[in-house]
mmCIF file of C-alpha atoms and ligand atoms in Angstrom:
data_model
loop_
_atom_site.group_PDB
_atom_site.id
_atom_site.type_symbol
_atom_site.label_atom_id
_atom_site.label_comp_id
_atom_site.label_asym_id
_atom_site.label_seq_id
_atom_site.Cartn_x
_atom_site.Cartn_y
_atom_site.Cartn_z
ATOM 1 C CA MET P 232 17.780 5.920 -1.077
ATOM 2 C CA LYS P 233 17.454 2.360 -2.246
ATOM 3 C CA VAL P 234 14.378 0.277 -1.858
ATOM 4 C CA ILE P 235 15.283 -3.395 -1.373
ATOM 5 C CA ASN P 236 12.709 -6.264 -1.301
ATOM 6 C CA THR P 237 14.816 -9.330 -0.783
ATOM 7 C CA ILE P 238 17.073 -10.433 2.264
ATOM 8 C CA GLN P 239 19.892 -11.501 -0.008
ATOM 9 C CA ALA P 240 20.045 -8.000 -1.731
ATOM 10 C CA LEU P 241 19.935 -6.430 1.692
ATOM 11 C CA ARG P 242 22.819 -8.550 2.855
ATOM 12 C CA ASP P 243 24.877 -7.850 -0.243
ATOM 13 C CA GLU P 244 24.372 -4.130 0.141
ATOM 14 C CA LEU P 245 25.248 -4.210 3.899
ATOM 15 C CA ALA P 246 28.302 -6.410 3.319
ATOM 16 C CA ALA P 247 29.701 -3.757 1.000
ATOM 17 C CA ALA P 248 29.107 -0.981 3.597
ATOM 18 C CA ARG P 249 30.587 -3.105 6.444
ATOM 19 C CA ALA P 250 33.708 -3.758 4.212
ATOM 20 C CA GLU P 251 34.204 0.053 4.090
ATOM 21 C CA GLY P 252 33.984 0.119 7.888
ATOM 22 C CA LYS P 253 30.626 1.796 7.998
ATOM 23 C CA THR P 254 28.259 1.602 11.043
ATOM 24 C CA VAL P 255 24.508 0.630 10.493
ATOM 25 C CA GLY P 256 21.424 1.570 12.326
ATOM 26 C CA LEU P 257 18.146 -0.014 11.980
ATOM 27 C CA VAL P 258 14.617 1.416 12.369
ATOM 28 C CA PRO P 259 12.075 -1.339 12.335
ATOM 29 C CA THR P 260 8.629 -0.143 11.342
ATOM 30 C CA MET P 261 5.256 -1.607 10.048
ATOM 31 C CA GLY P 262 4.917 1.420 7.499
ATOM 32 C CA ALA P 263 2.215 4.100 7.719
ATOM 33 C CA LEU P 264 5.090 6.374 8.729
ATOM 34 C CA HIS P 265 4.529 9.644 10.655
ATOM 35 C CA GLU P 266 6.612 12.170 12.441
ATOM 36 C CA GLY P 267 7.301 9.783 15.343
ATOM 37 C CA HIS P 268 8.953 7.420 12.898
ATOM 38 C CA ALA P 269 10.817 10.280 11.110
ATOM 39 C CA SER P 270 12.351 11.181 14.429
ATOM 40 C CA LEU P 271 13.795 7.702 14.899
ATOM 41 C CA VAL P 272 15.155 7.817 11.350
ATOM 42 C CA ARG P 273 16.675 11.238 11.706
ATOM 43 C CA ARG P 274 18.436 10.010 14.961
ATOM 44 C CA SER P 275 19.842 7.035 13.147
ATOM 45 C CA VAL P 276 20.988 9.134 10.351
ATOM 46 C CA LYS P 277 22.944 11.290 12.707
ATOM 47 C CA GLU P 278 24.411 8.441 14.632
ATOM 48 C CA ASN P 279 25.225 5.866 11.947
ATOM 49 C CA ASP P 280 26.869 5.808 8.476
ATOM 50 C CA VAL P 281 23.994 3.636 6.985
ATOM 51 C CA THR P 282 20.366 3.652 8.044
ATOM 52 C CA VAL P 283 18.128 0.737 7.244
ATOM 53 C CA VAL P 284 14.311 1.356 7.675
ATOM 54 C CA SER P 285 12.363 -1.822 7.484
ATOM 55 C CA ILE P 286 8.741 -1.468 6.275
ATOM 56 C CA PHE P 287 6.942 -4.717 7.104
ATOM 57 C CA LEU P 288 3.348 -5.152 8.359
ATOM 58 C CA ASN P 289 4.233 -8.233 10.375
ATOM 59 C CA PRO P 290 1.189 -10.652 10.407
ATOM 60 C CA THR P 291 2.456 -12.757 13.229
ATOM 61 C CA GLN P 292 2.019 -9.987 15.863
ATOM 62 C CA PHE P 293 -1.616 -9.484 15.115
ATOM 63 C CA ASN P 294 -3.893 -11.432 17.355
ATOM 64 C CA ASP P 295 -6.811 -9.580 15.848
ATOM 65 C CA LYS P 296 -7.062 -10.249 12.113
ATOM 66 C CA GLY P 297 -9.491 -7.166 11.662
ATOM 67 C CA ASP P 298 -6.854 -4.881 13.103
ATOM 68 C CA LEU P 299 -4.397 -6.302 10.465
ATOM 69 C CA GLU P 300 -6.785 -5.725 7.718
ATOM 70 C CA ARG P 301 -7.549 -2.042 8.789
ATOM 71 C CA TYR P 302 -3.836 -1.170 9.278
ATOM 72 C CA PRO P 303 -3.017 1.631 6.998
ATOM 73 C CA ARG P 304 -0.756 0.747 3.980
ATOM 74 C CA THR P 305 1.042 3.802 2.402
ATOM 75 C CA LEU P 306 4.253 2.545 0.894
ATOM 76 C CA GLU P 307 4.766 5.290 -1.630
ATOM 77 C CA ALA P 308 4.282 8.094 0.911
ATOM 78 C CA ASP P 309 6.584 6.110 3.375
ATOM 79 C CA CYS P 310 9.404 5.974 0.848
ATOM 80 C CA ALA P 311 9.011 9.763 0.246
ATOM 81 C CA LEU P 312 9.293 10.527 3.910
ATOM 82 C CA LEU P 313 12.349 8.330 4.225
ATOM 83 C CA GLU P 314 14.040 10.025 1.304
ATOM 84 C CA GLN P 315 13.451 13.353 3.024
ATOM 85 C CA CYS P 316 15.071 11.955 6.211
ATOM 86 C CA ARG P 317 18.005 10.749 4.368
ATOM 87 C CA ALA P 318 17.663 6.998 5.198
ATOM 88 C CA THR P 319 19.941 4.857 3.217
ATOM 89 C CA ILE P 320 17.786 1.745 2.557
ATOM 90 C CA ALA P 321 14.222 1.024 2.718
ATOM 91 C CA PHE P 322 13.755 -2.719 3.386
ATOM 92 C CA ALA P 323 10.192 -3.680 2.303
ATOM 93 C CA PRO P 324 9.922 -7.325 1.904
ATOM 94 C CA SER P 325 6.847 -9.493 1.201
ATOM 95 C CA VAL P 326 5.310 -11.850 3.775
ATOM 96 C CA GLU P 327 6.708 -14.801 1.954
ATOM 97 C CA GLU P 328 10.213 -13.350 1.944
ATOM 98 C CA ILE P 329 10.262 -13.152 5.811
ATOM 99 C CA TYR P 330 8.117 -16.307 6.452
ATOM 100 C CA PRO P 331 8.857 -18.844 3.765
ATOM 101 C CA GLU P 332 7.692 -21.286 6.301
ATOM 102 C CA PRO P 333 5.545 -20.628 9.347
ATOM 103 C CA ASP P 334 7.617 -19.359 12.193
ATOM 104 C CA THR P 335 7.117 -21.739 15.146
ATOM 105 C CA ARG P 336 9.659 -20.292 17.555
ATOM 106 C CA GLN P 337 8.244 -19.342 20.986
ATOM 107 C CA PHE P 338 9.789 -16.611 23.076
ATOM 108 C CA SER P 339 9.042 -16.076 26.730
ATOM 109 C CA TYR P 340 10.290 -13.267 28.753
ATOM 110 C CA PRO P 341 7.932 -12.956 31.700
ATOM 111 C CA PRO P 342 6.811 -10.606 33.274
ATOM 112 C CA THR P 343 7.640 -8.264 30.548
ATOM 113 C CA ASP P 344 5.581 -10.188 27.887
ATOM 114 C CA THR P 345 2.897 -11.515 30.037
ATOM 115 C CA VAL P 346 1.558 -8.397 31.743
ATOM 116 C CA MET P 347 -0.591 -5.532 30.135
ATOM 117 C CA GLU P 348 -0.203 -5.873 26.297
ATOM 118 C CA GLY P 349 0.878 -9.390 26.813
ATOM 119 C CA ALA P 350 -2.242 -10.475 28.753
ATOM 120 C CA HIS P 351 -4.638 -8.535 26.444
ATOM 121 C CA ARG P 352 -3.072 -9.397 23.119
ATOM 122 C CA PRO P 353 -2.031 -13.115 23.292
ATOM 123 C CA GLY P 354 0.789 -13.986 20.986
ATOM 124 C CA HIS P 355 1.541 -10.361 20.234
ATOM 125 C CA PHE P 356 4.981 -10.144 21.716
ATOM 126 C CA ASN P 357 5.875 -13.531 20.431
ATOM 127 C CA GLY P 358 5.271 -12.211 16.905
ATOM 128 C CA VAL P 359 7.215 -9.057 17.585
ATOM 129 C CA CYS P 360 10.151 -11.125 18.764
ATOM 130 C CA GLN P 361 9.910 -13.412 15.724
ATOM 131 C CA VAL P 362 10.147 -10.538 13.264
ATOM 132 C CA VAL P 363 12.591 -8.374 15.191
ATOM 133 C CA SER P 364 15.013 -11.238 15.826
ATOM 134 C CA LYS P 365 15.048 -12.024 11.997
ATOM 135 C CA LEU P 366 15.503 -8.313 11.161
ATOM 136 C CA PHE P 367 18.395 -8.188 13.730
ATOM 137 C CA SER P 368 20.090 -11.235 12.073
ATOM 138 C CA TYR P 369 19.754 -9.948 8.471
ATOM 139 C CA VAL P 370 20.862 -6.438 9.204
ATOM 140 C CA GLU P 371 23.370 -6.960 12.167
ATOM 141 C CA PRO P 372 22.915 -3.409 13.178
ATOM 142 C CA ASP P 373 25.199 -1.477 15.534
ATOM 143 C CA ARG P 374 22.195 0.274 16.966
ATOM 144 C CA ALA P 375 18.263 -0.217 16.670
ATOM 145 C CA TYR P 376 15.906 2.518 17.360
ATOM 146 C CA PHE P 377 12.457 2.070 18.920
ATOM 147 C CA GLY P 378 9.883 4.614 19.992
ATOM 148 C CA GLU P 379 9.060 4.771 23.729
ATOM 149 C CA LYS P 380 5.456 5.022 22.780
ATOM 150 C CA ASP P 381 5.658 1.220 22.718
ATOM 151 C CA PHE P 382 7.130 1.288 26.180
ATOM 152 C CA GLN P 383 6.477 -2.355 26.952
ATOM 153 C CA GLN P 384 7.725 -3.595 23.585
ATOM 154 C CA ILE P 385 11.229 -2.082 24.327
ATOM 155 C CA ALA P 386 11.371 -3.936 27.658
ATOM 156 C CA VAL P 387 10.528 -7.138 25.865
ATOM 157 C CA ILE P 388 13.003 -6.510 23.130
ATOM 158 C CA ARG P 389 15.813 -5.824 25.705
ATOM 159 C CA ARG P 390 15.085 -9.217 27.115
ATOM 160 C CA MET P 391 15.302 -10.891 23.767
ATOM 161 C CA VAL P 392 18.554 -9.082 22.898
ATOM 162 C CA ASP P 393 20.139 -10.362 26.176
ATOM 163 C CA ASP P 394 18.687 -13.885 25.700
ATOM 164 C CA LEU P 395 19.965 -14.298 22.173
ATOM 165 C CA GLY P 396 23.186 -12.354 22.655
ATOM 166 C CA PHE P 397 22.726 -9.896 19.944
ATOM 167 C CA LYS P 398 25.572 -7.453 19.930
ATOM 168 C CA LEU P 399 23.805 -4.136 19.411
ATOM 169 C CA GLN P 400 22.594 -1.156 21.280
ATOM 170 C CA ILE P 401 18.843 -0.612 21.734
ATOM 171 C CA VAL P 402 18.072 3.201 21.449
ATOM 172 C CA PRO P 403 14.808 4.300 22.975
ATOM 173 C CA CYS P 404 13.474 7.532 21.473
ATOM 174 C CA PRO P 405 10.931 9.853 23.124
ATOM 175 C CA VAL P 406 7.300 9.782 22.191
ATOM 176 C CA VAL P 407 6.358 12.333 19.614
ATOM 177 C CA ARG P 408 3.032 13.957 20.276
ATOM 178 C CA GLU P 409 0.514 16.027 18.140
ATOM 179 C CA ARG P 410 -0.116 19.492 19.381
ATOM 180 C CA SER P 411 -3.065 18.246 21.243
ATOM 181 C CA GLY P 412 -0.998 15.880 23.246
ATOM 182 C CA LEU P 413 -2.060 12.784 21.286
ATOM 183 C CA ALA P 414 0.698 10.268 20.865
ATOM 184 C CA MET P 415 1.552 9.944 17.202
ATOM 185 C CA SER P 416 0.527 6.453 16.053
ATOM 186 C CA SER P 417 -0.199 5.019 12.509
ATOM 187 C CA ARG P 418 -3.611 4.015 13.851
ATOM 188 C CA ASN P 419 -4.582 7.780 14.450
ATOM 189 C CA THR P 420 -5.462 8.102 10.773
ATOM 190 C CA LEU P 421 -8.285 5.784 11.390
ATOM 191 C CA LEU P 422 -9.982 8.189 13.841
ATOM 192 C CA THR P 423 -12.650 10.652 12.838
ATOM 193 C CA PRO P 424 -12.010 14.382 13.812
ATOM 194 C CA GLU P 425 -14.294 14.047 16.778
ATOM 195 C CA GLU P 426 -12.575 10.683 17.982
ATOM 196 C CA ARG P 427 -9.242 12.356 17.540
ATOM 197 C CA ARG P 428 -10.297 15.243 19.910
ATOM 198 C CA ALA P 429 -11.602 12.571 22.499
ATOM 199 C CA ALA P 430 -8.250 10.627 22.063
ATOM 200 C CA ALA P 431 -6.290 13.827 22.936
ATOM 201 C CA ARG P 432 -7.995 13.823 26.355
ATOM 202 C CA ILE P 433 -6.107 10.540 27.260
ATOM 203 C CA TYR P 434 -2.730 12.219 27.684
ATOM 204 C CA SER P 435 -4.185 15.459 29.245
ATOM 205 C CA ILE P 436 -5.896 13.282 31.949
ATOM 206 C CA LEU P 437 -2.611 11.290 32.474
ATOM 207 C CA GLU P 438 -0.722 14.577 32.820
ATOM 208 C CA GLU P 439 -3.398 15.885 35.403
ATOM 209 C CA SER P 440 -2.995 12.596 37.366
ATOM 210 C CA LYS P 441 0.674 13.507 37.964
ATOM 211 C CA ASP P 442 -0.395 16.500 39.928
ATOM 212 C CA TYR P 443 -2.986 14.461 41.680
ATOM 213 C CA ALA P 444 -0.264 11.964 42.554
ATOM 214 C CA VAL P 445 1.625 14.472 44.662
ATOM 215 C CA ASP P 446 -0.818 14.006 47.704
ATOM 216 C CA HIS P 447 -2.817 10.864 46.728
ATOM 217 C CA GLU P 448 -2.182 7.173 47.052
ATOM 218 C CA LEU P 449 -1.244 5.186 43.933
ATOM 219 C CA GLU P 450 -4.571 3.213 43.708
ATOM 220 C CA GLU P 451 -6.704 6.467 44.015
ATOM 221 C CA VAL P 452 -4.702 7.961 41.187
ATOM 222 C CA ARG P 453 -5.154 4.927 38.973
ATOM 223 C CA GLU P 454 -8.831 4.752 39.641
ATOM 224 C CA ARG P 455 -9.416 8.440 39.153
ATOM 225 C CA ALA P 456 -7.519 8.358 35.706
ATOM 226 C CA ILE P 457 -9.656 5.468 34.566
ATOM 227 C CA ARG P 458 -12.843 7.211 35.721
ATOM 228 C CA ARG P 459 -11.946 10.601 34.088
ATOM 229 C CA ILE P 460 -11.103 8.806 30.815
ATOM 230 C CA ASN P 461 -14.196 6.731 30.768
ATOM 231 C CA GLU P 462 -16.371 9.907 31.270
ATOM 232 C CA VAL P 463 -15.160 11.152 27.906
ATOM 233 C CA SER P 464 -17.704 9.889 25.298
ATOM 234 C CA GLU P 465 -15.929 7.787 22.677
ATOM 235 C CA LEU P 466 -13.227 6.430 25.211
ATOM 236 C CA GLU P 467 -13.175 3.314 27.053
ATOM 237 C CA VAL P 468 -10.259 2.232 29.183
ATOM 238 C CA GLU P 469 -9.188 -1.423 28.605
ATOM 239 C CA TYR P 470 -6.502 -1.330 31.516
ATOM 240 C CA TYR P 471 -4.421 1.170 33.200
ATOM 241 C CA SER P 472 -1.505 -0.365 35.100
ATOM 242 C CA ILE P 473 0.987 1.580 37.247
ATOM 243 C CA VAL P 474 4.213 -0.424 37.017
ATOM 244 C CA ASP P 475 8.004 -0.441 37.881
ATOM 245 C CA GLY P 476 9.482 1.124 34.771
ATOM 246 C CA ASN P 477 12.141 -1.465 34.514
ATOM 247 C CA THR P 478 10.510 -4.844 35.413
ATOM 248 C CA LEU P 479 6.959 -3.926 34.478
ATOM 249 C CA GLU P 480 5.638 -5.368 37.658
ATOM 250 C CA ASP P 481 2.751 -3.793 39.262
ATOM 251 C CA VAL P 482 3.640 -1.446 42.127
ATOM 252 C CA HIS P 483 1.220 -0.651 45.001
ATOM 253 C CA SER P 484 2.790 2.499 46.575
ATOM 254 C CA TRP P 485 4.905 5.375 45.217
ATOM 255 C CA ASP P 486 7.880 4.070 47.415
ATOM 256 C CA ASP P 487 7.787 0.712 45.748
ATOM 257 C CA SER P 488 10.359 1.769 43.001
ATOM 258 C CA ASP P 489 12.554 4.655 41.832
ATOM 259 C CA SER P 490 11.012 4.248 38.336
ATOM 260 C CA ILE P 491 7.157 4.339 38.194
ATOM 261 C CA VAL P 492 5.259 4.398 34.915
ATOM 262 C CA GLY P 493 1.459 4.309 34.134
ATOM 263 C CA CYS P 494 0.691 2.323 31.077
ATOM 264 C CA ILE P 495 -2.780 2.677 29.483
ATOM 265 C CA THR P 496 -4.770 1.208 26.668
ATOM 266 C CA VAL P 497 -8.041 2.915 25.524
ATOM 267 C CA TYR P 498 -10.552 1.933 22.847
ATOM 268 C CA CYS P 499 -11.665 5.004 20.989
ATOM 269 C CA GLY P 500 -14.791 5.497 18.793
ATOM 270 C CA GLN P 501 -17.280 3.090 17.179
ATOM 271 C CA LYS P 502 -14.829 0.708 15.297
ATOM 272 C CA PRO P 503 -13.127 0.932 17.881
ATOM 273 C CA ILE P 504 -9.574 1.887 17.535
ATOM 274 C CA ARG P 505 -7.224 0.700 20.383
ATOM 275 C CA LEU P 506 -4.801 3.341 21.355
ATOM 276 C CA ILE P 507 -1.850 2.985 23.944
ATOM 277 C CA ASP P 508 0.031 5.679 25.867
ATOM 278 C CA HIS P 509 2.026 5.947 29.084
ATOM 279 C CA ILE P 510 3.170 8.614 31.649
ATOM 280 C CA ARG P 511 6.197 8.596 33.809
ATOM 281 C CA TYR P 512 5.483 9.429 37.536
ATOM 282 C CA LYS P 513 9.075 9.152 38.601
HETATM 283 O O1 PAF M 378 6.584 -1.169 16.757
HETATM 284 C C1 PAF M 378 6.219 -1.668 15.607
HETATM 285 O O2 PAF M 378 6.069 -0.951 14.747
HETATM 286 C C2 PAF M 378 6.511 -3.223 15.460
HETATM 287 O O3 PAF M 378 6.058 -3.854 16.515
HETATM 288 C C3 PAF M 378 7.905 -3.632 14.958
HETATM 289 C C4 PAF M 378 8.891 -3.286 16.141
HETATM 290 C C5 PAF M 378 8.156 -2.882 13.757
HETATM 291 C C6 PAF M 378 7.886 -5.040 14.779
HETATM 292 O O4 PAF M 378 6.979 -5.393 13.693
#
């Protein structure tokens, strides 16, 4: 695997691969890689001749500077994992390489980027679109792989791809969970063992809510899930929205759509660490 730090070197390497007719998969990451990322990389390696994994802690998508400072940085271990997964290129640029000038572009894809995370983290999806659009134009991948854990992010990126006319396939990949059910996330390493146990309750309560949904109204299910999670010490729900899985608009009854997904954000512990997860009702 080659570790590349500049856009020019990345472009040169990919031009050579393309000249040989090779297909390219891109896995964008912010580093602190775990088994969830590894599953995306393995899938890309299976489906493409060349797999580029970007490792870039993108400052423009952090509306909370403390969150950016706390974010784990583990480049050496990341590269070791990517070698194991047989990635072809790790692209690990500096902030100056990606943003030689401040990026003033504004992206707007309502309601996908205005609800839920969009409402609670102003500017977050704008920063995601800034960096992902840059990565797409450097790499020009045939396929780009994103974890479904960031369910809303995929909806926003799909809109951006349509808007800007990128010719690539977005490949959503299933959430990878720890044995406890906790969705794998780079932020999990910031949890104490006790907080980690509490955090695992998020998914088990969401799972229970699916059974409860069989004979209860949507609003009852939503309120009960919030109450049950808030009863766990260390956890505090920021929002729990039950939405149309395609448009991300709120739904009010189980008959409102063929695709219904519950998306949750929970604060965990003293620091606190912000965790997201979701569950598909139908
Ligand atoms: O999902 C992430 O890790 C980030 O939002 C992404 C897509 C790598 C952009 O920085």
